[in-house]
Coordinates of C-alpha atoms and ligand atoms in Angstrom, one line a residue:
Chain A
M1 CA 137.2 68.9 90.5
A2 CA 138.8 71.2 92.0
S3 CA 142.1 69.8 90.2
T4 CA 140.8 70.7 87.3
T5 CA 140.0 74.6 88.2
S6 CA 142.1 76.5 86.2
P7 CA 144.3 79.5 88.0
T8 CA 142.6 82.2 86.0
L9 CA 139.4 83.0 87.2
P10 CA 136.5 83.6 84.8
R11 CA 136.4 86.9 84.0
A12 CA 133.2 88.1 85.0
L13 CA 131.0 90.3 81.8
P14 CA 130.0 93.7 82.2
P15 CA 126.0 94.3 82.4
S16 CA 124.1 94.6 79.4
R17 CA 123.9 98.4 78.2
L18 CA 120.4 98.0 77.4
P19 CA 117.9 97.6 80.9
S20 CA 116.3 94.6 80.4
I21 CA 112.9 94.8 80.4
S22 CA 109.5 92.4 81.9
P23 CA 106.9 91.6 79.8
L24 CA 104.6 93.7 81.9
S25 CA 106.5 96.4 82.1
F26 CA 106.7 96.4 78.0
T27 CA 103.1 96.1 77.9
V28 CA 102.3 98.9 80.2
L29 CA 104.9 101.3 78.3
V30 CA 103.1 100.4 74.9
V31 CA 99.7 101.4 76.5
V32 CA 101.1 104.6 77.5
G33 CA 102.4 105.2 74.8
A34 CA 99.6 104.6 72.6
L35 CA 97.3 106.7 75.1
F36 CA 99.8 109.7 74.6
L37 CA 99.2 110.1 71.0
V38 CA 95.5 109.9 71.4
S39 CA 95.1 112.2 73.7
M40 CA 97.6 114.9 72.1
G41 CA 95.4 114.4 68.8
Q42 CA 93.0 115.5 71.2
V43 CA 93.9 118.3 74.0
A44 CA 97.3 119.6 72.4
P45 CA 97.1 122.5 70.7
S46 CA 97.4 122.1 66.8
P47 CA 99.6 123.8 64.5
E48 CA 97.3 125.6 63.4
K49 CA 95.7 127.1 66.6
L50 CA 99.0 127.7 67.7
A51 CA 99.9 130.2 64.7
N52 CA 96.0 131.3 65.4
G53 CA 96.9 132.2 69.3
L54 CA 100.7 133.5 69.2
P55 CA 99.5 137.0 67.0
R56 CA 96.5 137.2 69.2
M57 CA 99.0 136.8 72.4
A58 CA 101.2 139.3 70.7
E59 CA 97.8 141.7 70.7
L60 CA 97.1 141.2 74.0
V61 CA 100.0 141.7 75.2
G62 CA 99.9 144.8 73.4
R63 CA 97.0 146.2 74.4
M64 CA 98.0 145.5 78.7
L65 CA 101.0 148.0 77.8
P66 CA 101.7 150.5 80.0
P67 CA 100.2 148.9 82.9
N68 CA 97.8 151.4 84.4
T69 CA 99.7 153.8 87.2
D70 CA 96.5 156.1 87.8
P71 CA 96.6 157.0 91.5
G72 CA 93.2 155.9 92.1
F73 CA 93.2 152.6 90.6
L74 CA 96.7 152.1 92.1
Q75 CA 95.1 152.7 95.6
R76 CA 92.4 150.1 95.2
M77 CA 94.5 148.0 94.2
G78 CA 96.8 148.8 97.2
W79 CA 94.0 147.3 99.6
R80 CA 93.1 144.5 97.3
I81 CA 96.9 143.3 97.8
L82 CA 97.1 144.2 101.7
E83 CA 93.4 142.1 101.8
T84 CA 95.3 139.0 100.4
L85 CA 97.9 139.0 102.4
Q86 CA 95.4 139.2 105.9
I87 CA 93.4 136.7 104.6
A88 CA 96.8 134.9 103.7
L89 CA 98.6 135.4 107.3
V90 CA 95.2 135.0 109.2
G91 CA 94.5 131.7 107.3
T92 CA 97.7 130.5 107.6
V93 CA 98.3 131.2 111.2
F94 CA 94.9 129.7 112.5
G95 CA 95.8 126.7 110.0
V96 CA 98.8 126.2 111.9
V97 CA 97.5 126.6 115.4
I98 CA 94.8 123.6 114.1
S99 CA 97.2 121.7 112.5
L100 CA 99.5 121.5 115.9
P101 CA 96.5 119.5 118.2
M102 CA 95.7 118.1 114.6
G103 CA 98.8 116.6 113.7
W104 CA 99.5 115.0 117.6
L105 CA 96.4 113.1 117.2
A106 CA 97.3 111.6 114.1
A107 CA 100.8 110.6 114.6
R108 CA 102.0 106.9 114.6
G109 CA 103.3 106.3 118.4
I110 CA 102.2 109.3 119.9
S111 CA 98.9 110.1 118.8
P112 CA 96.6 108.9 122.5
L113 CA 93.7 108.2 120.1
G114 CA 95.3 104.8 119.4
A115 CA 94.1 103.0 115.8
F116 CA 91.2 106.1 115.6
R117 CA 94.2 108.1 115.0
H118 CA 93.6 107.4 111.4
F119 CA 90.2 109.6 112.0
P120 CA 92.6 113.1 111.8
R121 CA 94.7 111.1 110.1
A122 CA 92.0 111.1 106.8
L123 CA 90.5 114.8 107.5
I124 CA 93.8 116.0 107.1
S125 CA 94.1 114.0 103.6
L126 CA 90.5 115.4 102.9
F127 CA 91.6 118.6 103.4
R128 CA 94.7 118.3 101.5
T129 CA 93.3 116.7 98.2
V130 CA 90.2 119.1 97.8
P131 CA 92.2 121.9 95.2
D132 CA 92.0 124.8 97.0
L133 CA 89.6 126.6 94.0
V134 CA 86.7 123.5 94.9
W135 CA 87.4 125.0 99.1
A136 CA 86.9 128.4 98.3
L137 CA 83.4 127.6 96.2
L138 CA 82.3 125.5 98.7
F139 CA 82.8 128.5 101.7
V140 CA 81.7 131.2 99.3
S141 CA 78.8 129.5 98.5
T142 CA 78.0 128.7 102.2
L143 CA 79.6 131.7 103.3
G144 CA 79.3 134.2 101.0
L145 CA 81.2 136.6 98.8
G146 CA 84.6 137.8 100.1
A147 CA 87.3 137.6 102.2
V148 CA 85.9 135.9 105.0
A149 CA 85.6 132.9 102.5
G150 CA 89.1 133.0 101.2
T151 CA 90.9 133.2 104.7
M152 CA 88.5 129.5 105.5
T153 CA 90.2 128.2 102.0
I154 CA 93.9 128.9 103.6
V155 CA 92.9 127.8 107.2
V156 CA 91.5 124.5 105.6
D157 CA 93.9 124.5 103.1
T158 CA 97.2 124.6 105.8
I159 CA 95.7 122.2 107.6
G160 CA 95.8 119.8 105.0
F161 CA 99.2 120.9 104.0
C162 CA 100.7 121.5 108.0
G163 CA 98.6 118.5 109.6
R164 CA 100.6 115.9 107.3
F165 CA 104.1 117.7 107.9
F166 CA 103.5 117.8 112.1
A167 CA 102.4 114.1 112.4
E168 CA 106.1 113.2 110.3
A169 CA 107.7 115.1 112.3
M170 CA 106.5 113.8 115.2
E171 CA 106.6 110.7 114.4
E172 CA 110.5 111.0 113.7
A173 CA 111.0 113.0 116.8
D174 CA 114.0 111.1 119.0
K175 CA 112.4 108.3 120.9
K176 CA 114.9 108.2 123.8
P177 CA 113.3 111.8 125.8
Q178 CA 110.4 110.3 124.8
E179 CA 111.1 107.3 126.9
A180 CA 112.8 109.0 129.6
L181 CA 109.7 111.0 130.7
H182 CA 107.4 107.8 130.1
A183 CA 109.1 106.1 132.0
I184 CA 108.7 108.4 135.2
G185 CA 105.4 108.8 134.6
A186 CA 104.8 111.8 132.9
N187 CA 101.5 112.2 131.4
R188 CA 101.0 112.5 127.1
V189 CA 101.2 116.1 126.8
T190 CA 103.6 117.1 128.9
V191 CA 106.1 114.5 127.1
L192 CA 104.6 116.6 124.1
C193 CA 105.2 120.5 125.2
G194 CA 108.4 119.6 127.3
A195 CA 110.0 116.6 124.7
I196 CA 108.4 116.4 121.2
L197 CA 107.5 120.3 120.5
P198 CA 111.0 121.5 121.3
D199 CA 112.5 118.7 119.2
V200 CA 110.2 118.9 115.8
M201 CA 110.2 123.1 115.8
P202 CA 112.7 123.5 113.6
T203 CA 110.6 121.8 110.9
L204 CA 107.6 123.0 112.4
I205 CA 109.0 127.0 111.3
N206 CA 109.8 125.2 108.1
S207 CA 106.7 124.4 107.6
S208 CA 104.7 126.9 108.6
L209 CA 107.3 129.2 106.6
F210 CA 106.0 127.2 103.6
A211 CA 102.5 127.1 104.6
L212 CA 102.9 131.0 104.7
E213 CA 104.1 131.2 101.1
K214 CA 102.1 128.7 99.8
A215 CA 98.7 130.6 101.1
V216 CA 99.7 134.0 99.2
R217 CA 100.3 132.3 96.5
A218 CA 96.2 130.4 96.9
S219 CA 94.5 133.8 98.4
V220 CA 96.1 135.0 95.2
V221 CA 94.0 133.1 92.6
L222 CA 90.8 132.6 95.3
G223 CA 89.6 136.1 93.8
L224 CA 88.5 134.9 90.5
V225 CA 86.0 132.4 92.4
G226 CA 84.4 135.5 94.8
A227 CA 87.0 134.5 97.9
G228 CA 88.1 138.5 98.5
G229 CA 91.7 139.7 97.5
I230 CA 93.6 140.7 94.7
G231 CA 92.3 138.0 92.7
Q232 CA 88.5 140.0 92.2
E233 CA 90.5 142.1 90.6
L234 CA 92.0 140.8 88.4
K235 CA 88.8 139.2 87.2
V236 CA 87.1 141.7 87.0
A237 CA 89.8 143.9 84.8
F238 CA 89.4 141.0 82.6
D239 CA 85.7 141.0 82.3
L240 CA 85.8 144.1 81.7
F241 CA 88.2 144.2 78.9
Q242 CA 90.8 146.9 81.2
Y243 CA 93.8 145.0 79.9
R244 CA 95.7 147.7 81.4
N245 CA 94.8 147.0 84.8
A246 CA 95.2 143.3 84.4
S247 CA 99.0 144.3 83.9
A248 CA 99.2 145.8 86.4
I249 CA 97.6 143.4 88.8
I250 CA 100.0 140.3 87.1
L251 CA 102.7 142.7 87.8
A252 CA 101.8 143.1 91.7
I253 CA 101.5 139.7 92.1
F254 CA 104.6 138.6 90.6
I255 CA 106.2 141.0 93.3
I256 CA 104.2 140.4 95.6
V257 CA 104.6 136.3 95.9
L258 CA 108.4 136.9 94.8
A259 CA 108.8 138.8 98.1
M260 CA 107.5 136.6 100.2
E261 CA 109.3 133.4 99.0
F262 CA 112.7 135.8 99.4
L263 CA 111.3 136.5 102.9
T264 CA 109.9 133.2 104.1
D265 CA 114.4 131.8 102.7
R266 CA 115.6 134.8 105.1
L267 CA 113.4 133.6 108.0
R268 CA 114.1 129.7 107.3
A269 CA 117.8 130.3 107.2
K270 CA 117.7 131.8 110.5
F271 CA 115.5 129.3 112.2
Q272 CA 117.9 126.8 111.1
Chain B
M1 CA 120.7 76.9 140.6
E2 CA 118.1 74.4 140.1
R3 CA 115.1 76.0 141.9
V4 CA 112.0 75.9 140.0
P5 CA 110.0 79.1 140.0
T6 CA 107.4 78.7 143.3
E7 CA 104.4 81.4 142.8
H8 CA 103.5 83.4 144.5
V9 CA 104.7 82.1 147.9
P10 CA 104.6 84.8 150.5
V11 CA 108.7 84.4 151.7
P12 CA 110.0 85.4 154.9
P13 CA 112.2 88.4 154.0
L14 CA 115.6 86.3 153.1
A15 CA 119.1 87.5 154.9
G16 CA 120.5 90.4 154.0
L17 CA 124.3 90.2 152.8
R18 CA 125.6 91.6 155.6
P19 CA 127.8 88.6 157.5
A20 CA 130.6 87.2 155.3
N21 CA 130.0 84.6 153.7
T22 CA 132.3 81.5 155.0
G23 CA 134.0 79.2 152.6
N24 CA 133.7 78.9 149.0
P25 CA 131.2 81.1 148.1
P26 CA 128.1 79.6 146.7
I27 CA 126.5 79.7 143.7
G28 CA 122.7 81.0 143.6
P29 CA 120.7 82.9 146.1
L30 CA 121.8 83.3 149.4
V31 CA 119.7 82.0 152.4
K32 CA 122.3 82.4 155.4
P33 CA 121.8 82.9 159.0
P34 CA 119.5 86.2 159.4
A35 CA 121.6 89.5 159.7
P36 CA 121.6 90.9 163.3
V37 CA 119.9 93.8 161.8
L38 CA 118.0 94.9 158.7
A39 CA 118.3 97.3 156.5
P40 CA 114.5 98.0 154.8
Q41 CA 113.7 96.1 152.2
I42 CA 114.3 98.1 148.6
I43 CA 113.4 94.8 146.1
G44 CA 112.1 91.3 146.5
A45 CA 111.7 89.2 143.9
R46 CA 110.9 85.4 144.1
G47 CA 111.2 83.3 141.0
L48 CA 111.3 85.7 139.0
A49 CA 110.8 84.7 135.4
K50 CA 110.7 86.6 132.0
T51 CA 109.7 85.5 128.6
Y52 CA 109.1 87.9 125.8
P53 CA 106.1 87.3 123.7
N54 CA 107.9 86.5 120.4
G55 CA 108.9 83.3 122.7
Q56 CA 112.2 84.3 123.7
A57 CA 113.3 83.2 127.1
V58 CA 115.3 85.7 129.3
F59 CA 116.0 84.4 132.6
A60 CA 113.8 82.1 135.1
G61 CA 113.9 81.2 138.8
V62 CA 115.3 84.4 139.7
D63 CA 115.2 85.4 143.7
L64 CA 116.9 88.8 144.5
D65 CA 117.0 90.6 147.9
I66 CA 118.3 94.3 147.8
R67 CA 117.5 96.5 150.8
A68 CA 118.7 99.5 151.3
D69 CA 121.6 101.4 151.3
Q70 CA 123.0 98.8 149.1
R71 CA 125.2 99.9 145.8
V72 CA 124.7 96.6 143.5
A73 CA 125.9 96.4 140.1
L74 CA 124.6 94.0 137.5
I75 CA 126.3 92.2 135.5
G76 CA 126.1 89.7 132.3
S77 CA 127.0 89.7 128.7
N78 CA 124.9 91.4 125.7
G79 CA 122.2 89.8 125.4
A80 CA 121.9 87.9 128.9
G81 CA 118.9 90.0 130.4
K82 CA 120.3 93.1 132.7
S83 CA 117.8 95.8 131.2
T84 CA 115.0 93.0 131.0
L85 CA 115.4 91.9 135.0
L86 CA 115.7 96.0 135.7
K87 CA 112.9 96.8 134.1
C88 CA 110.4 93.7 135.1
L89 CA 111.8 94.7 139.1
I90 CA 110.1 98.0 138.7
G91 CA 107.4 97.3 136.9
L92 CA 107.8 98.6 133.4
L93 CA 107.7 95.2 131.9
P94 CA 105.5 92.4 132.9
S95 CA 107.3 89.3 134.2
T96 CA 105.8 85.8 133.0
H97 CA 106.1 84.3 136.5
G98 CA 107.2 84.9 140.3
E99 CA 106.4 87.6 142.6
I100 CA 108.0 91.0 143.2
T101 CA 108.1 93.3 145.9
T102 CA 109.4 96.8 145.4
L103 CA 109.3 100.1 147.1
G104 CA 106.7 97.7 149.6
E105 CA 104.5 97.5 146.0
R106 CA 103.5 93.7 145.6
F107 CA 102.6 92.4 142.4
L108 CA 102.5 89.1 140.5
A109 CA 103.3 89.9 137.2
A110 CA 102.9 94.0 136.3
P111 CA 101.8 96.6 139.3
N112 CA 98.4 98.3 138.9
A113 CA 98.2 101.7 137.7
A114 CA 98.3 102.5 141.3
Q115 CA 101.0 100.9 142.7
L116 CA 102.9 102.0 139.4
T117 CA 102.4 105.8 139.8
R118 CA 103.3 105.1 143.6
L119 CA 106.4 103.7 141.9
R120 CA 107.7 105.6 139.6
R121 CA 107.3 108.5 142.0
Q122 CA 110.2 107.2 144.5
I123 CA 112.2 106.0 141.9
G124 CA 114.9 107.1 139.5
F125 CA 116.2 106.3 136.3
V126 CA 119.4 107.4 134.3
F127 CA 119.7 105.8 130.8
Q128 CA 122.8 105.0 128.6
N129 CA 122.7 107.5 125.9
H130 CA 121.1 110.0 128.6
G131 CA 117.6 110.8 127.2
L132 CA 118.1 114.2 127.7
V133 CA 115.7 116.6 125.4
G134 CA 118.8 118.6 123.0
R135 CA 116.8 121.2 122.3
Q136 CA 115.9 122.6 125.6
S137 CA 118.3 124.1 128.4
V138 CA 120.2 121.8 130.8
L139 CA 117.3 123.4 133.6
T140 CA 114.6 122.7 131.7
N141 CA 115.6 119.1 131.3
V142 CA 116.2 119.0 134.9
I143 CA 113.2 120.1 135.3
Q144 CA 111.2 117.6 133.5
G145 CA 113.0 114.9 136.3
K146 CA 109.7 116.5 138.2
L147 CA 107.7 115.3 136.0
G148 CA 104.8 112.3 137.4
L149 CA 104.7 113.6 140.9
P150 CA 101.8 115.6 142.0
G151 CA 101.4 119.0 140.7
S152 CA 104.3 118.4 138.2
W153 CA 101.8 119.5 135.1
R154 CA 103.7 122.7 134.7
A155 CA 107.0 121.2 134.6
W156 CA 107.9 120.5 131.4
H157 CA 109.4 124.1 131.1
H158 CA 111.7 125.9 133.7
A159 CA 109.9 128.8 132.6
L160 CA 107.0 127.8 133.9
A161 CA 108.3 125.6 136.9
R162 CA 107.3 126.8 140.4
Q163 CA 109.9 128.6 142.2
E164 CA 111.2 126.2 144.9
W165 CA 111.7 123.4 141.9
R166 CA 113.2 125.8 140.3
E167 CA 115.6 126.5 142.8
E168 CA 116.2 122.9 144.1
A169 CA 117.2 121.9 140.5
M170 CA 120.1 124.6 140.5
A171 CA 120.8 123.1 143.9
V172 CA 121.2 119.6 142.4
L173 CA 123.2 120.4 138.8
A174 CA 125.5 122.0 141.4
E175 CA 125.9 118.7 143.5
V176 CA 126.9 116.9 139.8
R177 CA 128.9 120.8 139.7
L178 CA 127.2 121.8 136.5
A179 CA 125.2 124.7 137.7
D180 CA 126.8 127.2 135.1
K181 CA 125.4 125.1 132.4
A182 CA 122.3 126.0 133.4
S183 CA 121.1 127.8 130.4
A184 CA 123.0 125.9 128.2
R185 CA 121.7 123.9 125.4
A186 CA 121.1 119.9 126.3
D187 CA 122.8 119.5 122.5
Q188 CA 126.1 121.7 123.2
L189 CA 126.8 119.5 126.5
S190 CA 129.9 116.8 126.5
G191 CA 128.9 113.0 126.7
G192 CA 129.7 113.3 130.2
Q193 CA 128.2 116.4 130.8
A194 CA 125.0 114.5 129.6
Q195 CA 125.4 112.0 131.3
R196 CA 125.3 114.2 134.8
V197 CA 122.4 116.7 133.7
A198 CA 120.6 113.5 133.2
I199 CA 122.1 111.8 137.1
A200 CA 120.1 115.4 138.3
R201 CA 117.4 114.7 136.7
A202 CA 117.2 111.8 138.7
L203 CA 118.7 113.7 141.7
I204 CA 115.9 115.9 141.3
R205 CA 112.9 113.7 142.1
R206 CA 114.3 112.7 145.4
P207 CA 114.3 108.7 145.0
R208 CA 114.7 106.0 147.3
L209 CA 115.8 103.4 144.2
L210 CA 117.9 104.8 141.6
I211 CA 117.8 102.9 138.2
A212 CA 120.7 102.9 135.8
D213 CA 121.4 101.0 132.6
E214 CA 125.0 101.6 131.7
P215 CA 124.9 105.1 132.8
A216 CA 128.2 105.0 131.7
A217 CA 128.5 102.8 128.5
S218 CA 129.2 105.8 125.7
L219 CA 132.0 107.3 127.5
D220 CA 135.8 107.5 127.7
P221 CA 137.3 105.6 130.5
A222 CA 138.2 108.5 132.7
V223 CA 134.9 110.7 132.2
G224 CA 133.2 106.7 132.2
R225 CA 135.0 106.6 135.6
D226 CA 133.8 110.3 137.0
I227 CA 130.5 109.2 136.1
M228 CA 130.5 106.3 137.9
R229 CA 132.1 108.0 141.0
I230 CA 129.2 111.0 141.6
F231 CA 126.9 108.1 141.2
S232 CA 127.6 106.2 144.1
E233 CA 129.2 109.0 146.1
L234 CA 125.3 111.0 145.5
A235 CA 123.5 108.1 146.4
R236 CA 125.2 107.2 149.2
D237 CA 125.4 110.2 150.7
H238 CA 121.7 110.7 149.9
G239 CA 120.7 107.5 151.1
I240 CA 119.3 105.9 147.7
T241 CA 119.9 102.4 147.1
L242 CA 121.1 102.1 143.6
V243 CA 120.9 99.4 141.1
Y244 CA 122.9 99.5 138.2
T245 CA 124.2 97.4 135.4
T246 CA 127.6 98.0 133.6
H247 CA 129.9 96.1 130.9
D248 CA 132.8 97.2 132.9
M249 CA 134.8 94.9 135.0
Q250 CA 136.2 97.6 137.0
H251 CA 133.2 99.9 137.1
A252 CA 131.5 97.1 138.8
L253 CA 134.2 96.0 141.7
D254 CA 134.7 99.6 142.6
Y255 CA 131.4 100.9 142.6
S256 CA 129.3 99.0 144.4
D257 CA 128.8 96.7 147.7
R258 CA 127.3 94.2 145.9
I259 CA 127.3 92.3 142.8
V260 CA 125.1 90.1 141.1
A261 CA 125.9 88.1 138.1
L262 CA 123.4 86.9 135.4
K263 CA 124.2 84.3 133.0
D264 CA 122.1 81.8 131.0
G265 CA 119.5 82.6 132.2
K266 CA 119.8 82.5 135.9
V267 CA 121.6 84.4 138.7
H268 CA 125.3 83.3 138.3
F269 CA 126.3 84.5 141.5
D270 CA 125.6 87.2 144.0
R271 CA 127.9 88.5 146.6
P272 CA 129.1 91.2 148.1
T273 CA 131.7 92.6 146.2
T274 CA 134.8 92.6 148.4
R275 CA 134.3 88.6 147.7
V276 CA 134.3 88.8 143.7
S277 CA 137.1 88.0 142.2
L278 CA 138.2 89.2 139.1
R279 CA 138.5 85.2 138.2
D280 CA 134.7 85.1 139.2
M281 CA 134.1 87.9 136.7
D282 CA 135.9 86.3 134.0
G283 CA 133.4 83.1 134.2
V284 CA 130.6 85.6 133.4
F285 CA 131.6 85.8 130.0
H286 CA 133.2 82.8 129.5
G287 CA 132.8 79.2 129.7
Ligands
LIG1 N1 110.8 94.0 123.0 C1 111.8 92.5 123.5 N2 110.9 91.5 122.4 C2 111.6 90.6 122.3 N3 113.0 90.0 122.5 C3 113.6 90.9 123.7 C4 112.9 92.3 123.3 N4 114.2 93.4 124.9 C5 115.0 92.8 124.9 N5 114.5 90.7 124.1 C6 115.8 89.9 124.2 O1 116.5 89.6 126.0 C7 117.4 89.3 125.6 C8 118.0 90.1 126.8 O2 117.4 91.1 126.5 P1 117.9 92.4 127.1 O3 118.2 93.6 126.4 O4 117.9 92.5 128.6 O5 119.8 91.7 127.5 P2 120.7 92.6 128.5 O6 121.5 92.3 129.1 O7 120.5 94.0 129.2 O8 122.0 92.9 126.9 P3 123.1 94.7 126.9 O9 124.1 94.3 127.6 O10 123.5 94.2 125.1 O11 122.3 95.6 127.5 C9 118.2 89.1 124.3 O12 118.4 88.0 123.9 C10 116.9 90.4 123.9 O13 117.1 89.7 122.5
LIG2 MG1 120.8 96.3 128.3

C-alpha cells in the first residue's frame, strides 16, 4: 500500500461554519425557547402597558423635580446617611473578623476540622444564598425595627461573601512555606498566622473592600423593610407621596455609592 | 546487595567509616573492623524498605549508619528515592519495613507523637526552592525557624518574638552574610539570598542534624557552589551532622565526607568521599 500513496498529502478541509449540535442540546434549546415565549406573554410589559406607563413615569419625574433642599430635611437626611454608613462599616468589620476563622475552618487541606469543614462551609453558603432583604426581615422581626437589625444583616451578608473568598484564598496560598513550617513542628495556628495569612493578605483586603462597597449598597435598601438607614426615609417619602424628598434621597444614594466605589478602588490600588 | 530486610533485630553499632577501605570498595553496607573511636550515632537504619500506598516500591533493604560530624551526600537519579529516604529517616514519612534509630529515637514504621516532637526539635531542614514566606521580612522568616520549639507560639512574626530570639536571628543572618537584609521582604531576594535565609532559618534551631533536599538545585553554578560552601562550613563549625541530596556530582564530591548512592531501590555504594571516583559516580546514573 505504501507504494500507491501519492506524494501530495490529502488537503484537510476547514471545519464547518455551523457548530454541530447534538439531539439533546437541540431539545433543550427548543424547550427553553418555548418557555421564554410563553413567559414573555405573561410577565413582559405589553405595548399598551408601556404606552400608559411612560407618561405616568414622566409625570412622576416631573413631580420629583426639583429635589427638596429644605435645610431641615437635608439635615435629617444627613443623619440617616450617616446611620447607613455606620451600619455598613460596623457590619462589614464584624463580618470580616468573623469570616477569618470561618474561612479557615472551611478551607480544604487547611481546616483543622478535616471532613467536618463542610459544616462551616454550608453555613457560609446559607448566609450567602438567602438574599439580604430576607435576612433583614428576619432580624427586624427578632431584634425589632432599626439600625441593629440592619447591622446584623450586613454581618451575615459579609460572612457569606468573605467567608467563601477567604477560604478559597487560603486554599490557594503557597504550599511550600506551609510545608516547611509543618515539617519543623509548627502548629496550625502559627502556620495560619505566619505563612497563610501574610500570603493571602492582598486578596483578603481586596475582598473586604468589595464587601464594604457591597454593604453600603445593601444598607441603603435595608431601610425599606425597617432595618434602619436612608432606605427608611425613602420608603416614608414614597408612602407619603413626598416625591421631591424621594428624588433628593435617590440623588444622595447615587452620590454615596459612587463615592464609595471611588474610595474602595483607590484603596485597592494602594494595597495591590 | 542481596540482603533481605532484617526486621526489628537490635543491631550493635556498625563500624563507622573512619578506617580507609582496602582494595576494591565493596558495594553495599560496610561491615568493617570497628573504628578506634566512634562518634555518636545520629542515624541508623536496618533493612529499611518503603513502598508508597499506591504500590510504588521505592527502596528495600537499605542499611545506613550516619555518625556525628559527618557530612553525607545522598545521590541518585530522578526518582531513585532520595527525598523519600530522607523523609523516612527523620520520621516524616512512615517506612514499610525495617528499624530506624535517629537521634536516639528508635522506631519501626514511624515515630510516635512524642518521638516526632523530640526529633523535630533537633533537626533543621532546608528545601529546594527555600519555602520562605514571600510577603514577610527576612527576619520574620528566620525567627519562624524557632516554631515547634518550646515557648515558640509567638515566633511567627519577628515583632512578637522574644528579644533573645530576635538577636539570635540577627547573629545567624550575619553568619550567612545577610544581616543587612533583615527587614527586606523575602520575595525581593535573589535565589541565592533566599536559600541563605533558608539556611539561617534552619540554623537558628541549633539543630544536631541538618537535612537538605537539593539545597542548590535551582541556583546558577557559582551561587550553587557558594551555598554548598556556606552550608558545609557552617555545619562543620557548629558540629552539625549534615545530610543532603544533590544531582551535582561536583557538589557531592567537594562538600561531603561521605557519599551514599541510591540506585534501583538499593544502596549502590556508600563510601568516604575520598574513595569515590567520577567513574563511580557515572555508574550511579548509567548502566
Ligand atoms: N507521595 C507519593 N506517592 C506515591 N509515589 C511517590 C510519592 N512520592 C514519590 N513517589 C515515587 O517514589 C519514587 C521516589 O521518589 P523521590 O521523590 O523520593 O525520588 P528522588 O530521588 O528524590 O527524585 P528527585 O531527584 O527527582 O527529587 C518515585 O518513583 C516517585 O514517583
Ligand atoms: Mg527529591
